[in-house]
PDB file of C-alpha atoms (C1' of nucleotides) in Angstrom:
ATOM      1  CA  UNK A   1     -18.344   2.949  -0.716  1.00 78.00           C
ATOM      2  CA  UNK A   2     -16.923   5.708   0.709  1.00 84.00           C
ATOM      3  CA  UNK A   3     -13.362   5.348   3.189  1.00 90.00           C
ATOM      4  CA  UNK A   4     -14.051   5.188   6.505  1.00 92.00           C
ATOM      5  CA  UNK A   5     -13.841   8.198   8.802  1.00 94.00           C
ATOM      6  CA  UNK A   6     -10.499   8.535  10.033  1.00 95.00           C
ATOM      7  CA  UNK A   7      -9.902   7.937  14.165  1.00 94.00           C
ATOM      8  CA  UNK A   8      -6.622   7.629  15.815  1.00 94.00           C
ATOM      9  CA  UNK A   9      -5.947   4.265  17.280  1.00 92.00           C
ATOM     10  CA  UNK A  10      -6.891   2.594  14.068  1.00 91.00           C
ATOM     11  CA  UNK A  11      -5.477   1.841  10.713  1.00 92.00           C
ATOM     12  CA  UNK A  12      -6.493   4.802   8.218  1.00 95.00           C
ATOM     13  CA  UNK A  13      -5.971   5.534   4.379  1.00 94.00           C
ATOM     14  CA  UNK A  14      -2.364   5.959   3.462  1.00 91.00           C
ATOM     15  CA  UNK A  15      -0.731   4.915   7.021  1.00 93.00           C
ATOM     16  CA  UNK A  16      -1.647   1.288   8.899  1.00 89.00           C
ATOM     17  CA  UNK A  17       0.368   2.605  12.151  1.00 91.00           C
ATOM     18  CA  UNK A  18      -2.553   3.882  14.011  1.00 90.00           C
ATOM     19  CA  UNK A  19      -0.598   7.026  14.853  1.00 94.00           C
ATOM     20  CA  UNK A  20      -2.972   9.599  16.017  1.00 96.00           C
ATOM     21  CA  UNK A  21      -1.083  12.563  13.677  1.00 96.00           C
ATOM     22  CA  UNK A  22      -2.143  10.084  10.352  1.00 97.00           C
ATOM     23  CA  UNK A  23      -5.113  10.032  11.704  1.00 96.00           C
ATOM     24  CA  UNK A  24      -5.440  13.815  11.700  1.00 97.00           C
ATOM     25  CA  UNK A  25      -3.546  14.148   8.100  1.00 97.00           C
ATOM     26  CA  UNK A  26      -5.563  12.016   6.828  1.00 97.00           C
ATOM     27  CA  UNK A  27      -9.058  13.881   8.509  1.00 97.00           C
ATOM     28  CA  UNK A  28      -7.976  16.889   7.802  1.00 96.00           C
ATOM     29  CA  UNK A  29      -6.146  16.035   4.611  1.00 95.00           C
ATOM     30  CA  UNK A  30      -9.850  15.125   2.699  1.00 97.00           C
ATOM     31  CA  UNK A  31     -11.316  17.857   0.543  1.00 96.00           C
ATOM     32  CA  UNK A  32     -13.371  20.501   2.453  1.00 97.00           C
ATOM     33  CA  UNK A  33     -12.178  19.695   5.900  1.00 97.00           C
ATOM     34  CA  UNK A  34      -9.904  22.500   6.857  1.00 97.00           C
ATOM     35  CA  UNK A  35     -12.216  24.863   5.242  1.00 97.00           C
ATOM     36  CA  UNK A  36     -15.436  23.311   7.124  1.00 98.00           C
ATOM     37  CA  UNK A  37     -13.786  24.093  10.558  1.00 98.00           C
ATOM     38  CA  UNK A  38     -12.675  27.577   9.229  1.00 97.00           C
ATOM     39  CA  UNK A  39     -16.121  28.273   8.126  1.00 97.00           C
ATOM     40  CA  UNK A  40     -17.239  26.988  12.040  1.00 97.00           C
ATOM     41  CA  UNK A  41     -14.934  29.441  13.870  1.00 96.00           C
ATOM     42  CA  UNK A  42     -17.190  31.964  14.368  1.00 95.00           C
ATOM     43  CA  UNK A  43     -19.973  30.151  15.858  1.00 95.00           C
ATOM     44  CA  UNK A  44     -22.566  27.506  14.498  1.00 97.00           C
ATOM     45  CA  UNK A  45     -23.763  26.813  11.291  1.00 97.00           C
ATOM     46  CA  UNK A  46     -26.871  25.412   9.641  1.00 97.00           C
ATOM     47  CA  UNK A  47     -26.106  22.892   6.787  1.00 98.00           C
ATOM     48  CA  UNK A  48     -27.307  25.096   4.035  1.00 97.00           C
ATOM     49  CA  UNK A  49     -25.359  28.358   5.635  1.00 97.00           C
ATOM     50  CA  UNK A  50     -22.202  26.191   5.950  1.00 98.00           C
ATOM     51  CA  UNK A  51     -22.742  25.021   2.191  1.00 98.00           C
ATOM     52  CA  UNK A  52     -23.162  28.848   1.449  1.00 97.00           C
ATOM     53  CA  UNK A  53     -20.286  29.482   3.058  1.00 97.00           C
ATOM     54  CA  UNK A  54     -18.185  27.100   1.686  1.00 97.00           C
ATOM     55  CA  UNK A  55     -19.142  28.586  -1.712  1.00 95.00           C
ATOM     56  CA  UNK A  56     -21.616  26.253  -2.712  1.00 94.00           C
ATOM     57  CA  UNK A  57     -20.349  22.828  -2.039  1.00 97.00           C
ATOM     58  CA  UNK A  58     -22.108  19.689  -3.070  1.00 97.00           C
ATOM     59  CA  UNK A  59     -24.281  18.572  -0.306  1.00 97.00           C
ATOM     60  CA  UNK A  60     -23.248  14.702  -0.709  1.00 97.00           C
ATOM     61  CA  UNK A  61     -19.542  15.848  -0.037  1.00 98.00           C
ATOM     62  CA  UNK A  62     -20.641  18.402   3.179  1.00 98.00           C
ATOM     63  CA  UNK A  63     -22.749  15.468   4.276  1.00 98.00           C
ATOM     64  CA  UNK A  64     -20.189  13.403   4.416  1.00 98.00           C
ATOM     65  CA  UNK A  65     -17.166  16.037   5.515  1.00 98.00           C
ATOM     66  CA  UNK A  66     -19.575  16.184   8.560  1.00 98.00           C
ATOM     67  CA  UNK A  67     -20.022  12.424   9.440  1.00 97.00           C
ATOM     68  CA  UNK A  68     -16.747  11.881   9.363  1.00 97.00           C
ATOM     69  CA  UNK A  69     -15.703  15.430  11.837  1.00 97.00           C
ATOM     70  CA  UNK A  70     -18.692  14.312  13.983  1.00 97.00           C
ATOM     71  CA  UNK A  71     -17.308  10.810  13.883  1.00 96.00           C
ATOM     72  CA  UNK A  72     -14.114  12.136  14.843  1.00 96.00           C
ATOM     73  CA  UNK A  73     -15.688  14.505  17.481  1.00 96.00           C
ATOM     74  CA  UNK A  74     -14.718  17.688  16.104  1.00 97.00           C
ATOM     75  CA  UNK A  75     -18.237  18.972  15.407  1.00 98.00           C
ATOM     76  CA  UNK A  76     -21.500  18.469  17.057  1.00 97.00           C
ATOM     77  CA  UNK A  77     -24.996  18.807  15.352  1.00 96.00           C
ATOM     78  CA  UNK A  78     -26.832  20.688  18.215  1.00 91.00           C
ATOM     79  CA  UNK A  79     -30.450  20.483  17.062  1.00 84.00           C
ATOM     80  CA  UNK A  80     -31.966  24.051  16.366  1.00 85.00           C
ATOM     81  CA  UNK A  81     -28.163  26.027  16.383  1.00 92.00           C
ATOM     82  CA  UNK A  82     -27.084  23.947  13.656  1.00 95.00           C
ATOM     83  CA  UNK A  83     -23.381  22.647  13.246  1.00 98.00           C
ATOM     84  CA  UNK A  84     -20.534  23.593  15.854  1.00 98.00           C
ATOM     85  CA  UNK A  85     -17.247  22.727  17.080  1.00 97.00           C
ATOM     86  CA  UNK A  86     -16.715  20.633  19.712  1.00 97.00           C
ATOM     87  CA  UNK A  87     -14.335  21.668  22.756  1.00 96.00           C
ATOM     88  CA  UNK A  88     -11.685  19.780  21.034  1.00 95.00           C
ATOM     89  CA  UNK A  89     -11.624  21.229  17.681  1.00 96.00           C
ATOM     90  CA  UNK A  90     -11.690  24.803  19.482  1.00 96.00           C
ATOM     91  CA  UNK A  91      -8.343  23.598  20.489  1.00 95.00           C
ATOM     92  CA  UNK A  92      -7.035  23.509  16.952  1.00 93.00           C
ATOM     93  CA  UNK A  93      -8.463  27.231  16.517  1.00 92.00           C
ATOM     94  CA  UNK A  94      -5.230  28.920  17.147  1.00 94.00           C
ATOM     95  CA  UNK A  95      -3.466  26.636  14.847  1.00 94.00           C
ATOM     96  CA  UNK A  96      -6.343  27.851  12.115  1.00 94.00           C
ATOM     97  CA  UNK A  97      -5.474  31.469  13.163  1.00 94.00           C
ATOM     98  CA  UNK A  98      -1.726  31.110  12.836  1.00 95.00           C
ATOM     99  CA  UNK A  99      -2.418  29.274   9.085  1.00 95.00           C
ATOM    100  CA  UNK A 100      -4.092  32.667   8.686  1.00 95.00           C
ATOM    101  CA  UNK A 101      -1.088  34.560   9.669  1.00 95.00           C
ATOM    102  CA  UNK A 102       0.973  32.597   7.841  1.00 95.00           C
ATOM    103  CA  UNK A 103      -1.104  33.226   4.808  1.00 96.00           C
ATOM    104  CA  UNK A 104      -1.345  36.257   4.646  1.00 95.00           C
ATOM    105  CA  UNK A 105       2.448  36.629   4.835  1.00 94.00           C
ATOM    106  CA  UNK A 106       2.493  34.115   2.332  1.00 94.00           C
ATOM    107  CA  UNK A 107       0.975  36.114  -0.146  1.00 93.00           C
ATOM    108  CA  UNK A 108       3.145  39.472   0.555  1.00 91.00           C
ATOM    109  CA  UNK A 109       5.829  36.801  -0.387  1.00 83.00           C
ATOM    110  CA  UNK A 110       4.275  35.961  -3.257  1.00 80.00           C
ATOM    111  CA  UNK A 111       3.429  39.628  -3.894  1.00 75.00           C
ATOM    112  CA  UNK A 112       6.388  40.638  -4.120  1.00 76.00           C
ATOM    113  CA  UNK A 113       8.172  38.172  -6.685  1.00 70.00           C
ATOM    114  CA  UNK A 114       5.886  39.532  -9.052  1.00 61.00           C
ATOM    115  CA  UNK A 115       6.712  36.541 -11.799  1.00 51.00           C
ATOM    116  CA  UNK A 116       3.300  35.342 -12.831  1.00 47.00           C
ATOM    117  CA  UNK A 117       4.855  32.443 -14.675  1.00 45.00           C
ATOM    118  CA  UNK A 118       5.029  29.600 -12.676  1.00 44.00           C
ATOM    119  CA  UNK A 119       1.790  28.160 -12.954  1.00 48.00           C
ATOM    120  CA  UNK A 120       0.015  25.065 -13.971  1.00 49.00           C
ATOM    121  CA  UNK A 121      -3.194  24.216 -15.705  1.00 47.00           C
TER     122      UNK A 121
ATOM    123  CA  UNK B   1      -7.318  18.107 -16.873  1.00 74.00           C
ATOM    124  CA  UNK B   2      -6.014  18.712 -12.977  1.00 81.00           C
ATOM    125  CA  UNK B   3      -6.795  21.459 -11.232  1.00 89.00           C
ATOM    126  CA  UNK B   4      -4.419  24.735 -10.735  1.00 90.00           C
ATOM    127  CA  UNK B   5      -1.864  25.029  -8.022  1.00 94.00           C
ATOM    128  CA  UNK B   6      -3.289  27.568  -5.405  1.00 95.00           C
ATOM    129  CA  UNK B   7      -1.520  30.498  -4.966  1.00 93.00           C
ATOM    130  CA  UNK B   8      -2.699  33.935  -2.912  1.00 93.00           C
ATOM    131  CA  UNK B   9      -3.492  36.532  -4.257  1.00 91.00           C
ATOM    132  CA  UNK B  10      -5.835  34.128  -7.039  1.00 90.00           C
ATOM    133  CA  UNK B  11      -9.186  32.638  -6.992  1.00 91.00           C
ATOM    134  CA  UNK B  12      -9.092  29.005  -5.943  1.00 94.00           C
ATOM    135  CA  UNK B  13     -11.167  26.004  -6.142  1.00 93.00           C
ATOM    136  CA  UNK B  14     -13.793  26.903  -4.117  1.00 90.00           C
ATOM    137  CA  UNK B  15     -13.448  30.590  -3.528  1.00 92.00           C
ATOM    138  CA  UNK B  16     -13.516  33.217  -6.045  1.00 89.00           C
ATOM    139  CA  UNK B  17     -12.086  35.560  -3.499  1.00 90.00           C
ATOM    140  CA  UNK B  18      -8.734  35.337  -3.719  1.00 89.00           C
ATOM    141  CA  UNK B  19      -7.871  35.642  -0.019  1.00 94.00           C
ATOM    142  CA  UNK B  20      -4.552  34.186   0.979  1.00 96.00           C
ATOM    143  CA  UNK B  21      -6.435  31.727   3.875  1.00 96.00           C
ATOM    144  CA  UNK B  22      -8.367  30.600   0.897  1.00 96.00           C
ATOM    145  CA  UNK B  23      -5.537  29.686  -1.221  1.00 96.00           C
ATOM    146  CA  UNK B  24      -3.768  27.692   1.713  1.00 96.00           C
ATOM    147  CA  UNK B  25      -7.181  26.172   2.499  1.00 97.00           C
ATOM    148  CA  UNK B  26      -7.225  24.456  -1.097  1.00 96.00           C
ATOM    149  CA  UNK B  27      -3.246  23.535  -1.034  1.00 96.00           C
ATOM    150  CA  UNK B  28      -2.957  21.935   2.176  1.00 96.00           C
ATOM    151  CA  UNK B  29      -6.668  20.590   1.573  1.00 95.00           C
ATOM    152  CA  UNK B  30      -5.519  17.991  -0.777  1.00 96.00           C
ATOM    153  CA  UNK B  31      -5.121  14.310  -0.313  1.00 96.00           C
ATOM    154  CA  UNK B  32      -0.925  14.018   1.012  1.00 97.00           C
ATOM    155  CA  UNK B  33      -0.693  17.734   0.833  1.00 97.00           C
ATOM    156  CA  UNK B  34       0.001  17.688   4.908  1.00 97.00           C
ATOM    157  CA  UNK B  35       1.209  14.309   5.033  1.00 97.00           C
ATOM    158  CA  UNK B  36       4.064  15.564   2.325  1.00 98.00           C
ATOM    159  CA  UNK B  37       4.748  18.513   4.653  1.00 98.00           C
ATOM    160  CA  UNK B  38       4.721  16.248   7.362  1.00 97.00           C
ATOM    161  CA  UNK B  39       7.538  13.473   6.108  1.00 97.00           C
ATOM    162  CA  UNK B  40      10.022  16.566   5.248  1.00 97.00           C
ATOM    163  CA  UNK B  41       9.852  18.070   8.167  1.00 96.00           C
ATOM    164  CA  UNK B  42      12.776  16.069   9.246  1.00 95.00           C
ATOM    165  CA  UNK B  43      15.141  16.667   6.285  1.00 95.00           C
ATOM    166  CA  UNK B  44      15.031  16.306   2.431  1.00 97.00           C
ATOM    167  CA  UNK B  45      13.816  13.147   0.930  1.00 97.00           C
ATOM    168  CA  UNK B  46      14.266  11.974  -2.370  1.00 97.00           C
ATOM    169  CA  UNK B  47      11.138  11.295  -4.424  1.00 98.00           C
ATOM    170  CA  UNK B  48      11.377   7.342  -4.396  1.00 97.00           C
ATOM    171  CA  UNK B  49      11.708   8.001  -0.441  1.00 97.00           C
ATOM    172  CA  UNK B  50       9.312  10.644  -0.027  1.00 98.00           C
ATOM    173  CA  UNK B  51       6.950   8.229  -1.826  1.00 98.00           C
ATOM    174  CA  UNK B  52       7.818   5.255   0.596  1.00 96.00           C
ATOM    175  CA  UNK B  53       7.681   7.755   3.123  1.00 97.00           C
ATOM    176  CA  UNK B  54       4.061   7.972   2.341  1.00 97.00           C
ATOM    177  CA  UNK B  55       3.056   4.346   2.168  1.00 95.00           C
ATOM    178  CA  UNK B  56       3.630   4.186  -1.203  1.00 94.00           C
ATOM    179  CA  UNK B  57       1.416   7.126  -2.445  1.00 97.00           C
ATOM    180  CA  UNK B  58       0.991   6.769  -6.278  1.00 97.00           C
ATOM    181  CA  UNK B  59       3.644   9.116  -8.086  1.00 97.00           C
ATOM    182  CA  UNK B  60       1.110  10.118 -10.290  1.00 97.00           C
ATOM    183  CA  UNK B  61      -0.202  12.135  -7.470  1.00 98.00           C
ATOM    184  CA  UNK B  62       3.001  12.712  -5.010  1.00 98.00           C
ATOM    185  CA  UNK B  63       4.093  14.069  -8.374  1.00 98.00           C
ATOM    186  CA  UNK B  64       1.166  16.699  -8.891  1.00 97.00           C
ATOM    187  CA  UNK B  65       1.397  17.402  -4.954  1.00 98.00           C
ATOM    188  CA  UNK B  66       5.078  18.135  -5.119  1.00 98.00           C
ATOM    189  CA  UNK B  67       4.379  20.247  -8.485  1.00 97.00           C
ATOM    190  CA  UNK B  68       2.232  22.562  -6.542  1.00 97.00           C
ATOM    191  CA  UNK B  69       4.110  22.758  -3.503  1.00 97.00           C
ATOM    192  CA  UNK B  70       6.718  24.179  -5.342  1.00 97.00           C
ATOM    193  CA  UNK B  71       4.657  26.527  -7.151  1.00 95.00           C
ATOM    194  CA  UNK B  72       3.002  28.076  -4.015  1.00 95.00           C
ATOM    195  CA  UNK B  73       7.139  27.789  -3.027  1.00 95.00           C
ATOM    196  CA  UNK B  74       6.631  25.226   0.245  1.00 97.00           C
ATOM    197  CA  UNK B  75       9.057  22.610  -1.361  1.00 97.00           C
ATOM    198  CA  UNK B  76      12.248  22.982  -3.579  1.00 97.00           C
ATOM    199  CA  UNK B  77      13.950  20.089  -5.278  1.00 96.00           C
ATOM    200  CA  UNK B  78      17.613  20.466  -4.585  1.00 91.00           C
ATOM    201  CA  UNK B  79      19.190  18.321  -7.273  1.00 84.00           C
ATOM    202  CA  UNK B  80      21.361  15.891  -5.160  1.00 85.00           C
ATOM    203  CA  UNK B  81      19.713  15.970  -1.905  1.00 92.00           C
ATOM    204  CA  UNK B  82      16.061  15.917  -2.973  1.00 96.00           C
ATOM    205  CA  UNK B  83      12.768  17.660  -2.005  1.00 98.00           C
ATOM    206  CA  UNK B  84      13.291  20.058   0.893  1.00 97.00           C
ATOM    207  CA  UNK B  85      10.807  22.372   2.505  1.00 97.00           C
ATOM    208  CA  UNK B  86      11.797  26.059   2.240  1.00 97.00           C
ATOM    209  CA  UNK B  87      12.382  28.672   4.619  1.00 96.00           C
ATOM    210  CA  UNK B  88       8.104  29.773   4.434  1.00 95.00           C
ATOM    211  CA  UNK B  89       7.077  26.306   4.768  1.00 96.00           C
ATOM    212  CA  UNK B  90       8.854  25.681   8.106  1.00 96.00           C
ATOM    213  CA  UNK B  91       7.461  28.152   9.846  1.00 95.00           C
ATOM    214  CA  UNK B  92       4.662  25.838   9.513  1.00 93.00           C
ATOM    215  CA  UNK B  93       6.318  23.669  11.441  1.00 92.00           C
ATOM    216  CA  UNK B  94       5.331  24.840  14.251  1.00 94.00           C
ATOM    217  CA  UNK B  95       1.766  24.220  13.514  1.00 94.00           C
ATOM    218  CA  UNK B  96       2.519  20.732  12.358  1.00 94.00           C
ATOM    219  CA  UNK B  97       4.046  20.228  15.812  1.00 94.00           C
ATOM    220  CA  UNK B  98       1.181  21.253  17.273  1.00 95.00           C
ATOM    221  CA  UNK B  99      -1.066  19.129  15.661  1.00 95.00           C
ATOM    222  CA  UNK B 100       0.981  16.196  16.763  1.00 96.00           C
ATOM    223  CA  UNK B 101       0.336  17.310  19.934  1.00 95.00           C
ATOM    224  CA  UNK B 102      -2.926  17.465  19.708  1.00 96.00           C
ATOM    225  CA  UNK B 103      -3.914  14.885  17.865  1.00 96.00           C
ATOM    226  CA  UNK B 104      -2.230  12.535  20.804  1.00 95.00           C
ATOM    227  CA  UNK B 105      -4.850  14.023  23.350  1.00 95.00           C
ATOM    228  CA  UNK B 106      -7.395  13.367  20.620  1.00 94.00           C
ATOM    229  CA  UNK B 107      -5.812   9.713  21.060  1.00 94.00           C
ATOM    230  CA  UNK B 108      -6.497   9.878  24.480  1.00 92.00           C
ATOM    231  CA  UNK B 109     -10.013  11.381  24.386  1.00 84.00           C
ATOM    232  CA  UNK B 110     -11.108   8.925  22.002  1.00 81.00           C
ATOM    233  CA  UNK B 111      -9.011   5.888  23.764  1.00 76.00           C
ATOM    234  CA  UNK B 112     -10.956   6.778  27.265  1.00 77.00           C
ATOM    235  CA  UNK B 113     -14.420   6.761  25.190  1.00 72.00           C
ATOM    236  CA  UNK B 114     -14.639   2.833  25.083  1.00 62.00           C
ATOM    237  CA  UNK B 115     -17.135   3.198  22.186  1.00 52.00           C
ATOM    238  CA  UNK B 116     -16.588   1.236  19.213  1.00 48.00           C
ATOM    239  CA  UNK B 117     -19.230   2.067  17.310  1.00 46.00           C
ATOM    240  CA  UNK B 118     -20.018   5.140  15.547  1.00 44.00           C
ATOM    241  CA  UNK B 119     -17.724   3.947  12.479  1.00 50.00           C
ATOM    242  CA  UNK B 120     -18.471   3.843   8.890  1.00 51.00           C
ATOM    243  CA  UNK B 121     -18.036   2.369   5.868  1.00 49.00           C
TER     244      UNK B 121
ATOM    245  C1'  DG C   1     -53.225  26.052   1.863  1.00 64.58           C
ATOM    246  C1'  DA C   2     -49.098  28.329   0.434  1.00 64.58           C
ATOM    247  C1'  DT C   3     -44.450  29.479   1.371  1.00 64.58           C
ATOM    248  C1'  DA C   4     -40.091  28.892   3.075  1.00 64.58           C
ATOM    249  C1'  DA C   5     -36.290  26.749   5.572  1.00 64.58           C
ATOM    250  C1'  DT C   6     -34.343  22.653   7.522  1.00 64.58           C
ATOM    251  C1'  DG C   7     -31.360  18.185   7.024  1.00 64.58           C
ATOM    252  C1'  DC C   8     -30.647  14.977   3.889  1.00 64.58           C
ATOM    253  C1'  DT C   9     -30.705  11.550  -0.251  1.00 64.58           C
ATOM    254  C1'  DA C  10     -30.478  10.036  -5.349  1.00 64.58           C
ATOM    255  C1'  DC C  11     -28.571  10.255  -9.495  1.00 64.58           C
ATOM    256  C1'  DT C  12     -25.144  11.184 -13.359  1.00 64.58           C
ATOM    257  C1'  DA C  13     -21.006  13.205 -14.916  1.00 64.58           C
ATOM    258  C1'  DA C  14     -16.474  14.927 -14.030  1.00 64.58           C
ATOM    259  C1'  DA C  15     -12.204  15.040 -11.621  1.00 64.58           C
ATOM    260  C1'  DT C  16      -9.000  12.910  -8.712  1.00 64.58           C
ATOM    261  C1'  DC C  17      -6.520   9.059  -6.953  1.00 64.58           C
ATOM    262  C1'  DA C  18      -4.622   4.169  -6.907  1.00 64.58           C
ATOM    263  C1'  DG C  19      -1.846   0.663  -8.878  1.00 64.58           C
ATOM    264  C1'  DT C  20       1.300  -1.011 -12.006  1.00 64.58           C
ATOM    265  C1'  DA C  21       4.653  -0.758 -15.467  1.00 64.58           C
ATOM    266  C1'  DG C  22       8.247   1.348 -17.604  1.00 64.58           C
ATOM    267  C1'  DC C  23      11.136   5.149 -19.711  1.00 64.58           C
ATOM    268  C1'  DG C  24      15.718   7.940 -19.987  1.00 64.58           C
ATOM    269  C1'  DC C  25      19.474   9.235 -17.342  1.00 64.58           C
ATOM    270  C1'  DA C  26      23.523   8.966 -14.312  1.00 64.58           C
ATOM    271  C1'  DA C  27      26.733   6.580 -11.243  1.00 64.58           C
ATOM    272  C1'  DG C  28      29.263   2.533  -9.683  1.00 64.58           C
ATOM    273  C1'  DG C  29      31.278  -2.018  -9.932  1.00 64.58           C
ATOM    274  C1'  DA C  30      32.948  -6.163 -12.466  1.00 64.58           C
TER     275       DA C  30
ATOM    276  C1'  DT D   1      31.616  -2.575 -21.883  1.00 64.58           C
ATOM    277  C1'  DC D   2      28.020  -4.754 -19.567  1.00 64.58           C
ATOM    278  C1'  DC D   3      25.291  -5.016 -15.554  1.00 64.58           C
ATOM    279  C1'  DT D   4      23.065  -3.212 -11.738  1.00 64.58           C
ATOM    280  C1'  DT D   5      21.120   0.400  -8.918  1.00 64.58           C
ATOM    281  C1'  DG D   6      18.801   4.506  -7.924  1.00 64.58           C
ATOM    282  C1'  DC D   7      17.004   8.768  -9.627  1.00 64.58           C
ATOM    283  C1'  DG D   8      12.824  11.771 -11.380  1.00 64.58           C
ATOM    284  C1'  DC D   9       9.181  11.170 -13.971  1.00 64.58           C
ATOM    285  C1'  DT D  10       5.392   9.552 -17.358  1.00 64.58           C
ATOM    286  C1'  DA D  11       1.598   6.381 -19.352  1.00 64.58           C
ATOM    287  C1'  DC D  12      -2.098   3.814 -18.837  1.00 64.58           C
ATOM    288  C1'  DT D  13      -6.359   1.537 -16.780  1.00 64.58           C
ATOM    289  C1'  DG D  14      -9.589   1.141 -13.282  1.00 64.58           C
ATOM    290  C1'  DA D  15     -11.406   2.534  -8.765  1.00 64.58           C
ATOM    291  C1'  DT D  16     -12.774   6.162  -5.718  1.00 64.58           C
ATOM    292  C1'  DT D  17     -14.070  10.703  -4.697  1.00 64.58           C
ATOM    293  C1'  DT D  18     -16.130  14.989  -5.761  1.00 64.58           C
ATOM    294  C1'  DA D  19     -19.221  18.129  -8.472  1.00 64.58           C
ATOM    295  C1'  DG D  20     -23.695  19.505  -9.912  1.00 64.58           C
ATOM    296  C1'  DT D  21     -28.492  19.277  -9.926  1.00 64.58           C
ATOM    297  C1'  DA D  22     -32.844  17.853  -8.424  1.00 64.58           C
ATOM    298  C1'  DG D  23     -35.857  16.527  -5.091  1.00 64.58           C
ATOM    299  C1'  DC D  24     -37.923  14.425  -0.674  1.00 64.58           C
ATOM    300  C1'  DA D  25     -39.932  14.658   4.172  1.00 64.58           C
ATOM    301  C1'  DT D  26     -40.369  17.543   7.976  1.00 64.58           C
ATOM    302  C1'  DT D  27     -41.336  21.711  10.532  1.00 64.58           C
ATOM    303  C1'  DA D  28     -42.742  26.383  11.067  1.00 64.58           C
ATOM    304  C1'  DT D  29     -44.941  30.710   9.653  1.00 64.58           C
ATOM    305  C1'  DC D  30     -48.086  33.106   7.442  1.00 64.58           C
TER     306       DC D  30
END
DNA sequence: GATAATGCTACTAAATCAGTAGCGCAAGGA
DNA sequence: TCCTTGCGCTACTGATTTAGTAGCATTATC
């Protein structure tokens, strides 16, 4: 049995507050998430071209990524155009863009320390 | 056998790329990754309070999670006062904030809906 | 009829996470 | 010294989630 699709107003995995923010962590917090409405930025999606995209997922977890952002309103199915993003998760689209800046800094940082020790199998 | 810290510049799980988005993507796309972020934003926390913090997350995993924060250099451990998040990681905090924000319209949206019924198990 | 694309499900194996217990260490008080 | 407390961290078992592959039913196009 799968956990339940996260909604604000309600008790979700790892918080029983019913704060909208756990909510969202714990959405957006799930494997694939994030990456599903990166993937959706650009304009709709059909399942398989969103799989594709999201180099080859497994279709049970995309399937279920999905139910949970359309439970959560984030992405629509619109029969024909495949999968988009709703109003609401165009919203978060700047915060996506400014993870993007901040990535991309991130790795000049990371560049630059030129180490290549500290990592872990 | 866990699965590597992501780090720019370096394929990740689920992209062979090696772009920086990618990277972050597959860090912060990991149960209590954000939720971590989240509960420091306020100051450093101890482990054993970081971990209550988090509704008693397992340390197995706030352990791994804190592991690879530090190697993608989000988090230090500052013997004494605990886990703190480092200069990078709060200029996320704007984005954090920002997802608070939104995620209490979300509230709303969802609160004005009056549905109760496209949950799942 | 053959081919291809769609959304989606079934199934098994692997990886991750949860839950609990406990270690070694250091500090503080009696 | 003994006792207690808190610290970071590890071990272990079982549950949950994810990966990987195959395939179905439907629709459309040739």
């Amino acid at each position: 049995m799968p956990a339940k699709a996260p909604l604000p107003r309600q008790p979700v995995r790892g918080s029983t507050t019913g704060r909208p923010i756990m909510a969202l962590l714990d959405l957006l917090g799930r494997r694939w998430s994030l990456r599903v409405l990166w993937e959706l930025q650009n304009g709709p999606l059909t399942f398989r071209a969103l799989q594709a995209a999201c180099d080859g997922v497994s279709p049970t977890v995309l399937q279920q990524r999905l139910k949970e952002l359309r439970a959560a309103r984030l992405v629509v199915h619109d029969e024909g155009r495949g999968y988009a993003l709703t109003e609401a998760a165009r919203q978060l689209q700047p915060n996506l863009m400014a993870l993007q800046d901040w990535a991309e800094a991130w790795a000049r940082e990371e560049g630059s320390r030129e180490t290549g020790s500290e990592e872990q199998e």
